[in-house]
GROMACS .gro file of C-alpha atoms in nm:
model
  126
    1GLN     CA    1   9.718  10.513  11.016
    2VAL     CA    2   9.654  10.344  10.685
    3GLN     CA    3   9.323  10.396  10.510
    4LEU     CA    4   9.194  10.254  10.182
    5VAL     CA    5   8.862  10.378  10.050
    6GLU     CA    6   8.709  10.236   9.733
    7SER     CA    7   8.454  10.404   9.507
    8GLY     CA    8   8.317  10.370   9.156
    9GLY     CA    9   8.121  10.048   9.181
   10GLY     CA   10   7.773  10.014   9.037
   11SER     CA   11   7.554   9.833   8.793
   12VAL     CA   12   7.628   9.799   8.422
   13GLN     CA   13   7.515   9.583   8.132
   14ALA     CA   14   7.739   9.324   7.976
   15GLY     CA   15   7.994   9.483   7.747
   16GLY     CA   16   8.003   9.802   7.947
   17SER     CA   17   8.280   9.964   8.148
   18LEU     CA   18   8.343  10.090   8.500
   19ARG     CA   19   8.638  10.251   8.671
   20LEU     CA   20   8.705  10.177   9.033
   21SER     CA   21   8.909  10.410   9.252
   22CYS     CA   22   9.091  10.345   9.578
   23SER     CA   23   9.195  10.657   9.765
   24HIS     CA   24   9.463  10.579  10.021
   25SER     CA   25   9.666  10.740  10.296
   26GLY     CA   26   9.939  10.635  10.534
   27LEU     CA   27  10.113  10.396  10.293
   28ILE     CA   28  10.467  10.516  10.344
   29PHE     CA   29  10.684  10.218  10.254
   30ASP     CA   30  10.990  10.175  10.036
   31ARG     CA   31  10.830   9.864   9.891
   32LEU     CA   32  10.463   9.895   9.815
   33CYS     CA   33  10.243   9.660   9.620
   34MET     CA   34   9.879   9.756   9.565
   35GLY     CA   35   9.607   9.560   9.401
   36TRP     CA   36   9.247   9.461   9.353
   37PHE     CA   37   9.071   9.149   9.468
   38ARG     CA   38   8.710   9.042   9.414
   39GLN     CA   39   8.471   8.802   9.577
   40ALA     CA   40   8.148   8.679   9.428
   41PRO     CA   41   7.874   8.526   9.642
   42GLY     CA   42   7.958   8.167   9.730
   43LYS     CA   43   8.307   8.190   9.581
   44GLU     CA   44   8.655   8.240   9.720
   45ARG     CA   45   8.822   8.576   9.693
   46GLU     CA   46   9.019   8.611   9.370
   47GLY     CA   47   9.314   8.831   9.284
   48VAL     CA   48   9.233   9.059   8.992
   49ALA     CA   49   9.533   9.287   8.937
   50ASN     CA   50   9.829   9.428   9.124
   51MET     CA   51  10.121   9.662   9.065
   52ASN     CA   52  10.440   9.785   9.227
   53ILE     CA   53  10.372  10.150   9.314
   54HIS     CA   54  10.742  10.247   9.293
   55GLY     CA   55  10.801  10.044   8.978
   56ILE     CA   56  10.637   9.956   8.650
   57SER     CA   57  10.543   9.590   8.695
   58LYS     CA   58  10.176   9.500   8.668
   59TYR     CA   59  10.010   9.164   8.705
   60TYR     CA   60   9.662   9.042   8.609
   61GLY     CA   61   9.450   8.741   8.683
   62ASP     CA   62   9.384   8.517   8.386
   63SER     CA   63   9.012   8.593   8.381
   64VAL     CA   64   9.063   8.969   8.339
   65GLN     CA   65   9.378   8.984   8.130
   66GLY     CA   66   9.323   9.213   7.832
   67ARG     CA   67   9.001   9.362   7.970
   68PHE     CA   68   9.107   9.528   8.296
   69THR     CA   69   9.383   9.786   8.351
   70ILE     CA   70   9.536   9.883   8.684
   71SER     CA   71   9.702  10.220   8.734
   72HIS     CA   72   9.807  10.462   9.003
   73ASP     CA   73   9.810  10.841   9.035
   74ASP     CA   74  10.097  10.935   9.264
   75HIS     CA   75   9.978  11.293   9.308
   76LYS     CA   76   9.629  11.189   9.411
   77ASN     CA   77   9.735  10.879   9.612
   78THR     CA   78   9.473  10.685   9.424
   79LEU     CA   79   9.472  10.339   9.271
   80TYR     CA   80   9.244  10.270   8.978
   81LEU     CA   81   9.097   9.968   8.804
   82GLN     CA   82   8.957  10.034   8.458
   83MET     CA   83   8.721   9.751   8.371
   84ASP     CA   84   8.613   9.710   8.008
   85SER     CA   85   8.409   9.445   7.829
   86LEU     CA   86   8.246   9.354   8.157
   87GLN     CA   87   8.063   9.024   8.177
   88PRO     CA   88   7.812   8.882   8.428
   89ASP     CA   89   8.089   8.665   8.573
   90ASP     CA   90   8.265   8.986   8.680
   91THR     CA   91   7.989   9.055   8.931
   92ALA     CA   92   8.148   9.068   9.274
   93THR     CA   93   8.257   9.289   9.561
   94TYR     CA   94   8.586   9.447   9.462
   95SER     CA   95   8.839   9.535   9.730
   96CYS     CA   96   9.154   9.739   9.721
   97ALA     CA   97   9.453   9.605   9.913
   98ALA     CA   98   9.810   9.700   9.989
   99ALA     CA   99  10.124   9.523  10.106
  100SER     CA  100  10.463   9.649  10.218
  101ASP     CA  101  10.648   9.419   9.978
  102TYR     CA  102  10.710   9.362   9.607
  103CYS     CA  103  10.427   9.223   9.399
  104TRP     CA  104  10.647   8.959   9.242
  105THR     CA  105  10.717   8.827   9.593
  106ILE     CA  106  10.363   8.803   9.727
  107GLY     CA  107  10.147   8.760   9.418
  108PHE     CA  108   9.782   8.728   9.518
  109ARG     CA  109   9.839   8.534   9.841
  110GLU     CA  110   9.592   8.699  10.073
  111VAL     CA  111   9.790   8.633  10.390
  112GLU     CA  112  10.068   8.857  10.253
  113TRP     CA  113   9.845   9.162  10.207
  114ASN     CA  114   9.852   9.388  10.512
  115TYR     CA  115   9.577   9.641  10.441
  116TRP     CA  116   9.231   9.615  10.295
  117GLY     CA  117   8.951   9.848  10.196
  118GLN     CA  118   8.584   9.787  10.268
  119GLY     CA  119   8.495   9.697   9.913
  120THR     CA  120   8.264   9.824   9.643
  121GLN     CA  121   7.995   9.625   9.463
  122VAL     CA  122   8.005   9.570   9.088
  123THR     CA  123   7.701   9.411   8.924
  124VAL     CA  124   7.698   9.317   8.556
  125SER     CA  125   7.365   9.220   8.401
  126PRO     CA  126   7.331   9.010   8.083
   0.00000   0.00000   0.00000
């Protein structure tokens, strides 16, 4: 059984930083792409960052490129999203997701992602 559990959300002022974590289990696939999505109130869900767990490729959305960093700890089975220089527009519910495929194949197309966490709220004040 696959489980994804996010943590690390909270409130921060503009310019601050947060690190999100996604502890996972049951993801035993030869091809595994994991990533972060976010959804702000009244907006569509947006892909933030993804990476191939068994490779080195990482991909970022245009709005977070250079500010956010995705990483994975194989020993802890945990995906991270380091968020720096946060802005009010980054306010959203952030969700961890996983897919049994390569990131370069599926990109941020939601229909391709098999597993989702419940989400964690990030609020950035001016």
